[in-house]
Coordinates of C-alpha atoms and ligand atoms in Angstrom, one line a residue:
M1 CA -1.9 2.4 -28.0
K2 CA -2.2 2.7 -24.3
R3 CA -0.3 5.4 -22.5
V4 CA 1.7 4.1 -19.6
F5 CA 3.4 6.3 -16.9
S6 CA 5.5 5.4 -13.9
G7 CA 7.9 7.2 -11.6
I8 CA 10.8 6.1 -9.5
Q9 CA 12.6 8.1 -6.8
P10 CA 16.3 8.8 -7.2
T11 CA 17.2 7.8 -3.6
G12 CA 19.6 4.9 -2.9
D13 CA 20.9 2.3 -5.3
Q14 CA 18.7 0.0 -7.4
H15 CA 18.5 -3.5 -6.2
L16 CA 17.4 -6.9 -7.6
G17 CA 13.9 -6.4 -6.3
N18 CA 13.5 -3.1 -8.1
Y19 CA 14.6 -4.7 -11.3
L20 CA 12.7 -8.0 -11.2
G21 CA 9.6 -6.4 -9.7
A22 CA 9.4 -3.1 -11.6
T23 CA 11.9 -1.9 -14.2
R24 CA 12.2 -5.2 -16.1
N25 CA 8.5 -5.0 -16.7
W26 CA 8.9 -1.4 -17.9
V27 CA 11.4 -2.5 -20.5
E28 CA 8.9 -5.0 -21.8
M29 CA 6.1 -2.4 -21.9
Q30 CA 8.0 0.2 -23.9
H31 CA 7.6 -2.0 -27.0
H32 CA 3.8 -2.2 -27.1
T33 CA 2.7 1.0 -25.3
E34 CA 3.4 4.7 -25.4
A35 CA 5.5 4.6 -22.3
V36 CA 6.7 7.5 -20.1
F37 CA 9.1 7.0 -17.2
C38 CA 10.1 9.7 -14.8
V39 CA 12.9 10.1 -12.3
V40 CA 10.8 11.9 -9.6
D41 CA 13.4 14.1 -8.0
L42 CA 10.8 16.5 -6.5
H43 CA 9.2 13.6 -4.6
A44 CA 12.7 12.7 -3.2
I45 CA 13.0 16.2 -1.6
T46 CA 9.8 15.7 0.5
I47 CA 12.3 14.2 2.9
P48 CA 15.6 16.1 3.7
Q49 CA 18.4 14.9 1.5
A50 CA 22.2 15.3 1.8
S51 CA 23.7 18.1 -0.3
G52 CA 24.3 16.9 -3.9
A53 CA 22.5 13.5 -3.3
V54 CA 19.5 14.2 -5.5
R55 CA 21.6 15.5 -8.4
D56 CA 23.9 12.5 -8.3
G57 CA 21.0 10.1 -7.6
S58 CA 19.0 11.4 -10.6
L59 CA 22.0 11.0 -13.0
R60 CA 22.8 7.5 -11.7
L61 CA 19.2 6.4 -11.7
S62 CA 18.7 7.7 -15.3
Q63 CA 21.8 5.8 -16.4
M64 CA 20.6 2.7 -14.6
L65 CA 17.2 2.9 -16.3
M66 CA 18.9 3.1 -19.7
A67 CA 21.3 0.3 -18.7
V68 CA 18.5 -2.1 -17.8
G69 CA 17.1 -1.5 -21.3
L70 CA 14.8 1.5 -21.3
D71 CA 15.5 3.0 -24.7
P72 CA 15.1 6.8 -25.2
E73 CA 14.0 6.0 -28.8
Q74 CA 11.3 3.6 -27.6
C75 CA 9.9 5.5 -24.6
I76 CA 10.2 8.9 -22.9
I77 CA 12.7 9.0 -20.0
F78 CA 13.1 12.3 -18.2
V79 CA 13.6 14.0 -14.8
Q80 CA 10.5 15.5 -13.2
S81 CA 12.0 18.9 -12.3
H82 CA 13.0 19.4 -15.9
V83 CA 9.3 19.8 -16.8
R84 CA 7.8 22.7 -14.9
E85 CA 4.2 21.6 -15.6
H86 CA 4.5 19.0 -12.9
T87 CA 4.6 21.5 -10.1
E88 CA 2.0 23.7 -11.7
C89 CA -0.4 20.8 -12.2
A90 CA 0.3 19.7 -8.6
W91 CA -1.3 22.9 -7.4
L92 CA -4.5 22.2 -9.3
M93 CA -4.5 18.7 -7.8
E94 CA -4.0 20.1 -4.3
C95 CA -7.0 22.3 -4.7
N96 CA -9.1 19.3 -5.7
V97 CA -8.2 16.9 -2.9
S98 CA -9.2 17.3 0.7
F99 CA -7.1 17.5 3.9
G100 CA -9.1 14.5 5.1
E101 CA -8.3 12.4 2.0
L102 CA -4.5 13.2 2.3
S103 CA -4.6 12.4 6.0
R104 CA -5.7 8.8 5.3
M105 CA -2.6 8.0 3.1
T106 CA -0.7 5.1 4.8
Q107 CA 2.6 6.1 3.2
F108 CA 2.3 9.6 4.9
K109 CA 1.5 8.0 8.2
D110 CA 4.5 5.6 7.9
K111 CA 7.0 8.2 6.6
S112 CA 5.9 11.1 8.9
G113 CA 6.3 8.8 11.9
R114 CA 10.0 8.4 11.0
Q115 CA 10.7 12.2 10.5
E116 CA 11.5 14.9 12.9
F117 CA 10.7 17.6 10.4
I118 CA 7.4 16.7 8.6
S119 CA 7.3 18.9 5.4
S120 CA 4.0 19.9 4.0
G121 CA 5.4 18.4 0.7
L122 CA 5.4 15.0 2.3
F123 CA 1.7 15.5 3.1
T124 CA 0.8 16.7 -0.4
Y125 CA 3.1 14.1 -2.0
P126 CA 0.1 12.2 -3.6
A127 CA -1.1 15.4 -5.3
L128 CA 2.2 15.8 -7.1
Q129 CA 2.0 12.1 -8.0
A130 CA -1.5 12.6 -9.4
A131 CA -0.1 15.5 -11.4
D132 CA 2.7 13.3 -12.8
I133 CA 0.1 10.8 -14.0
V134 CA -2.7 13.1 -15.4
L135 CA -0.3 15.3 -17.3
Y136 CA 0.3 12.5 -19.8
D137 CA -3.3 11.3 -20.4
T138 CA -2.2 8.1 -18.7
D139 CA -4.2 5.0 -19.0
Q140 CA -2.1 2.6 -17.0
V141 CA 0.3 3.0 -14.1
P142 CA 2.6 0.1 -13.4
V143 CA 3.5 0.2 -9.7
G144 CA 4.1 -2.1 -6.7
A145 CA 1.2 -3.0 -4.4
D146 CA 2.3 -0.3 -1.9
Q147 CA 1.4 2.4 -4.4
R148 CA -2.2 1.3 -4.9
Q149 CA -3.6 3.9 -2.5
H150 CA -1.8 6.7 -4.4
I151 CA -3.2 5.6 -7.7
E152 CA -6.7 5.4 -6.2
I153 CA -6.4 9.0 -4.9
A154 CA -5.1 10.1 -8.3
R155 CA -8.2 8.6 -9.9
D156 CA -10.5 10.3 -7.3
I157 CA -8.8 13.7 -8.0
A158 CA -9.1 13.3 -11.8
E159 CA -12.7 12.3 -11.5
R160 CA -13.5 15.2 -9.2
F161 CA -11.7 17.7 -11.4
N162 CA -13.6 16.4 -14.5
S163 CA -16.9 16.7 -12.8
R164 CA -16.2 20.2 -11.5
Y165 CA -14.6 21.6 -14.6
G166 CA -15.6 19.4 -17.4
P167 CA -13.7 16.5 -19.1
T168 CA -10.0 17.3 -18.8
F169 CA -8.0 14.3 -17.5
T170 CA -7.9 10.6 -18.4
V171 CA -8.7 8.5 -15.3
P172 CA -5.8 6.1 -14.8
E173 CA -5.7 2.6 -13.5
A174 CA -3.0 0.8 -11.5
I175 CA -1.2 -2.2 -13.0
V176 CA 0.1 -4.2 -10.0
P177 CA 2.2 -7.3 -10.7
K178 CA 1.1 -10.6 -9.2
A179 CA 2.5 -11.8 -5.9
G180 CA 5.6 -13.7 -6.6
A181 CA 7.0 -10.6 -8.4
R182 CA 8.2 -9.7 -4.8
V183 CA 11.8 -10.4 -4.2
M184 CA 12.5 -11.0 -0.5
D185 CA 15.6 -10.0 1.6
L186 CA 18.2 -12.9 1.5
Q187 CA 18.8 -12.6 5.3
R188 CA 15.2 -11.9 6.3
P189 CA 13.2 -13.7 3.7
T190 CA 9.9 -12.7 5.3
D191 CA 10.6 -9.0 4.5
K192 CA 10.8 -7.6 1.0
M193 CA 14.2 -6.7 -0.3
S194 CA 14.3 -3.0 0.1
K195 CA 16.8 -0.2 0.3
S196 CA 15.2 1.1 3.6
L197 CA 15.6 -2.3 5.3
D198 CA 19.3 -1.6 5.8
S199 CA 20.3 -5.2 5.3
P200 CA 23.4 -5.0 3.1
K201 CA 24.0 -8.8 3.1
G202 CA 20.4 -9.5 2.3
T203 CA 20.2 -7.0 -0.6
V204 CA 21.7 -7.6 -4.1
N205 CA 22.4 -4.2 -5.6
L206 CA 22.4 -4.1 -9.4
L207 CA 26.0 -2.9 -9.4
D208 CA 27.4 -5.4 -6.9
E209 CA 30.5 -7.3 -8.2
P210 CA 29.8 -10.9 -9.4
K211 CA 31.9 -12.2 -6.4
L212 CA 29.8 -10.3 -3.9
I213 CA 26.5 -11.3 -5.5
A214 CA 27.6 -15.0 -5.3
K215 CA 28.6 -14.5 -1.7
K216 CA 25.3 -12.9 -0.7
I217 CA 23.3 -15.6 -2.4
K218 CA 25.4 -18.5 -1.0
S219 CA 24.9 -17.1 2.5
A220 CA 21.1 -16.7 2.1
V221 CA 19.1 -17.8 5.1
T222 CA 17.2 -21.0 4.4
D223 CA 15.9 -23.6 7.0
N224 CA 16.9 -26.9 8.6
D225 CA 14.4 -29.1 6.9
G226 CA 16.6 -29.9 3.9
A227 CA 13.8 -30.4 1.2
V228 CA 13.7 -28.2 -1.9
R229 CA 10.1 -27.2 -2.2
F230 CA 8.3 -24.0 -3.3
D231 CA 6.3 -23.1 -0.3
V232 CA 6.4 -19.4 0.6
A233 CA 4.7 -19.7 4.0
E234 CA 6.6 -22.7 5.3
K235 CA 9.9 -22.2 3.5
P236 CA 10.3 -18.5 2.7
G237 CA 14.1 -18.6 2.2
V238 CA 14.2 -21.5 -0.2
S239 CA 11.1 -20.2 -2.0
N240 CA 12.8 -16.8 -2.5
L241 CA 15.8 -18.5 -4.1
L242 CA 13.5 -20.5 -6.4
S243 CA 11.7 -17.3 -7.3
I244 CA 14.9 -15.4 -8.0
L245 CA 16.2 -18.3 -10.1
G246 CA 12.9 -18.6 -11.9
A247 CA 12.6 -14.9 -12.6
S248 CA 16.2 -14.8 -13.8
T249 CA 15.8 -17.7 -16.2
N250 CA 12.1 -17.3 -17.1
R251 CA 11.2 -20.6 -15.5
D252 CA 8.4 -21.5 -13.0
P253 CA 9.8 -21.6 -9.5
A254 CA 7.6 -24.6 -8.4
A255 CA 8.8 -26.6 -11.4
L256 CA 12.4 -25.7 -10.7
A257 CA 12.1 -27.2 -7.2
D258 CA 11.8 -30.7 -8.6
E259 CA 15.3 -30.4 -10.2
Y260 CA 17.0 -29.9 -6.8
T261 CA 17.7 -32.1 -3.8
Q262 CA 20.2 -29.8 -2.1
Y263 CA 20.2 -26.2 -1.0
G264 CA 23.9 -25.9 -2.0
S265 CA 23.4 -26.6 -5.7
L266 CA 20.2 -24.4 -5.8
K267 CA 22.3 -21.5 -4.4
V268 CA 25.1 -22.0 -6.9
D269 CA 22.7 -22.0 -9.8
T270 CA 20.8 -19.0 -8.5
A271 CA 24.1 -17.1 -8.0
D272 CA 25.2 -18.0 -11.5
A273 CA 21.8 -17.0 -13.0
V274 CA 21.8 -13.6 -11.2
V275 CA 25.4 -12.8 -12.2
A276 CA 24.6 -13.7 -15.8
L277 CA 21.4 -11.6 -15.7
L278 CA 23.2 -8.5 -14.3
E279 CA 26.4 -8.8 -16.3
P280 CA 25.2 -7.0 -19.5
I281 CA 23.4 -4.4 -17.4
Q282 CA 26.5 -3.6 -15.5
A283 CA 28.5 -3.4 -18.7
R284 CA 26.0 -0.9 -20.2
Y285 CA 26.0 1.1 -17.0
R286 CA 29.8 1.4 -17.0
E287 CA 29.6 2.8 -20.6
L288 CA 26.9 5.3 -19.8
E289 CA 28.7 6.3 -16.5
G290 CA 31.7 7.2 -18.6
D291 CA 29.7 9.7 -20.7
P292 CA 27.5 11.9 -18.5
A293 CA 27.2 14.5 -21.3
E294 CA 25.5 11.8 -23.5
T295 CA 23.1 11.0 -20.6
A296 CA 22.3 14.7 -20.3
R297 CA 21.6 15.0 -24.0
L298 CA 19.2 12.0 -23.8
L299 CA 17.5 13.4 -20.8
A300 CA 17.0 16.8 -22.4
L301 CA 15.5 15.0 -25.4
G302 CA 13.1 13.2 -23.0
A303 CA 12.2 16.4 -21.2
N304 CA 11.3 18.1 -24.5
K305 CA 9.0 15.3 -25.6
A306 CA 7.4 15.2 -22.1
R307 CA 7.0 18.9 -22.1
T308 CA 5.1 18.9 -25.4
I309 CA 2.5 16.5 -24.0
A310 CA 2.3 18.2 -20.5
A311 CA 2.0 21.7 -21.9
A312 CA -1.0 20.7 -24.0
T313 CA -2.7 19.1 -20.9
M314 CA -2.0 22.2 -18.8
D315 CA -3.5 24.5 -21.4
R316 CA -6.7 22.5 -21.3
A317 CA -6.7 22.4 -17.5
R318 CA -6.1 26.1 -17.1
T319 CA -8.9 26.9 -19.6
N320 CA -11.3 24.5 -18.0
V321 CA -10.6 25.9 -14.5
G322 CA -11.4 29.3 -15.8
L323 CA -8.1 31.1 -15.4
L324 CA -7.6 34.3 -17.5
Q325 CA -5.4 33.5 -20.4
A326 CA -1.9 35.0 -20.3
Ligands
LIG401 P1 11.9 1.8 -0.1 O1 12.6 0.9 0.8 O2 12.2 3.3 0.1 O3 10.4 1.5 -0.1 P2 12.4 0.2 -2.3 O4 13.8 -0.3 -2.3 O5 11.4 -0.7 -1.6 O6 12.4 1.5 -1.5 P3 11.0 1.8 -4.2 O7 11.9 2.9 -4.7 O8 9.9 2.1 -3.3 O9 11.9 0.6 -3.7 O10 10.3 1.1 -5.4 C1 10.7 1.2 -6.8 C2 9.9 0.1 -7.5 O11 10.5 -1.2 -7.2 C3 8.4 0.0 -7.1 O12 7.6 -0.2 -8.3 C4 8.4 -1.2 -6.2 O13 7.1 -1.8 -6.2 C5 9.4 -2.1 -6.7 N1 10.0 -2.9 -5.7 C6 10.7 -2.5 -4.6 N2 11.2 -3.5 -3.9 C7 10.7 -4.6 -4.5 C8 10.9 -6.0 -4.2 N3 11.5 -6.5 -3.1 N4 10.3 -6.9 -5.0 C9 9.6 -6.5 -6.1 N5 9.5 -5.2 -6.4 C10 10.0 -4.3 -5.6
LIG402 N1 5.4 7.3 -5.2 C1 6.1 6.3 -6.1 C2 6.9 7.1 -7.2 C3 6.1 7.9 -8.1 C4 5.2 7.4 -9.1 C5 4.6 8.6 -9.7 C6 4.8 6.2 -9.5 C7 6.0 9.3 -8.2 N2 5.1 9.7 -9.1 C8 3.6 8.5 -10.7 C9 3.8 6.0 -10.5 C10 3.2 7.2 -11.1 C11 7.0 5.4 -5.3 O1 7.4 5.8 -4.2 N3 7.3 4.2 -5.8

């Protein structure tokens, strides 16, 4: 079975784009792969965070991952800082990637432009991400298109390490969902729905009340042409509604377009479908939220399983680098 690894940062609340574009696929993958999912709290602190935000965010995100259907019996779910091997392996990665390579990362250029204090952790972020991946002998990394460059550099580091020190790490490949798996902002349908867009009316959070979800979808920006057609370039707003309805009901958005003559009924059905999709997730989240001790137990279990794999990889890596055994 293929080993799959992905990570997600505990910053901000999860929205419909995160679910339809990423975590829903993870839920599917856990059944036919050896899947490992990590709440990457150490990546979150590459940018200054408010006091307590990372702790709360890690707990909430872990509960949300379980609420959407990741099952600690079917996959490994854990928090990055609970497995010390991540930071240790990151050092080995840092020593096998150049300053020049890290300087070319577009995410660093974007994010550092928005910061007053640019931490060196923000610069070496891709080395920690490479460590996350190689520690688990990962074959496949499901990520959004924005992460392609980070998986590419992880491959380069793993290959360089293997050629310097002998076969040590599996070289991973990125699995990027097709276009169309991109949910757009309801108010600005040419931008992707994103927590950093700061568009509360355009973003459906997974924990929004049904009434609020309906309100946001019913006030989605469309166009004046009046025809229901799936045409992302010419009709981004309508196409986004069709994509969301399609993704929520497992139907093809272009085929759905033929069933509608009015934006109003398309919006009503889309709102109903999203509410129905999120209802069971919200109910499970409420249960988990009420029992943080149970979440902590499940995360400890996940960390133990992760540590077993990561420790074996680190033993191999230390030996191959030629460090004196402790
Ligand atoms: P940021 O605004 O900080 O980039 P985000 O809300 O875009 O955050 P991330 O935390 O970067 O989300 O992404 C988590 C996962 O969700 C990634 O795999 C990413 O590709 C996916 N994702 C994020 N936004 C969307 C979207 N609008 N449509 C589909 N997938 C998305
Ligand atoms: N950088 C990623 C999160 C992330 C990740 C990983 C994804 C950290 N480590 C390892 C895949 C594999 C992001 O910002 N979405």
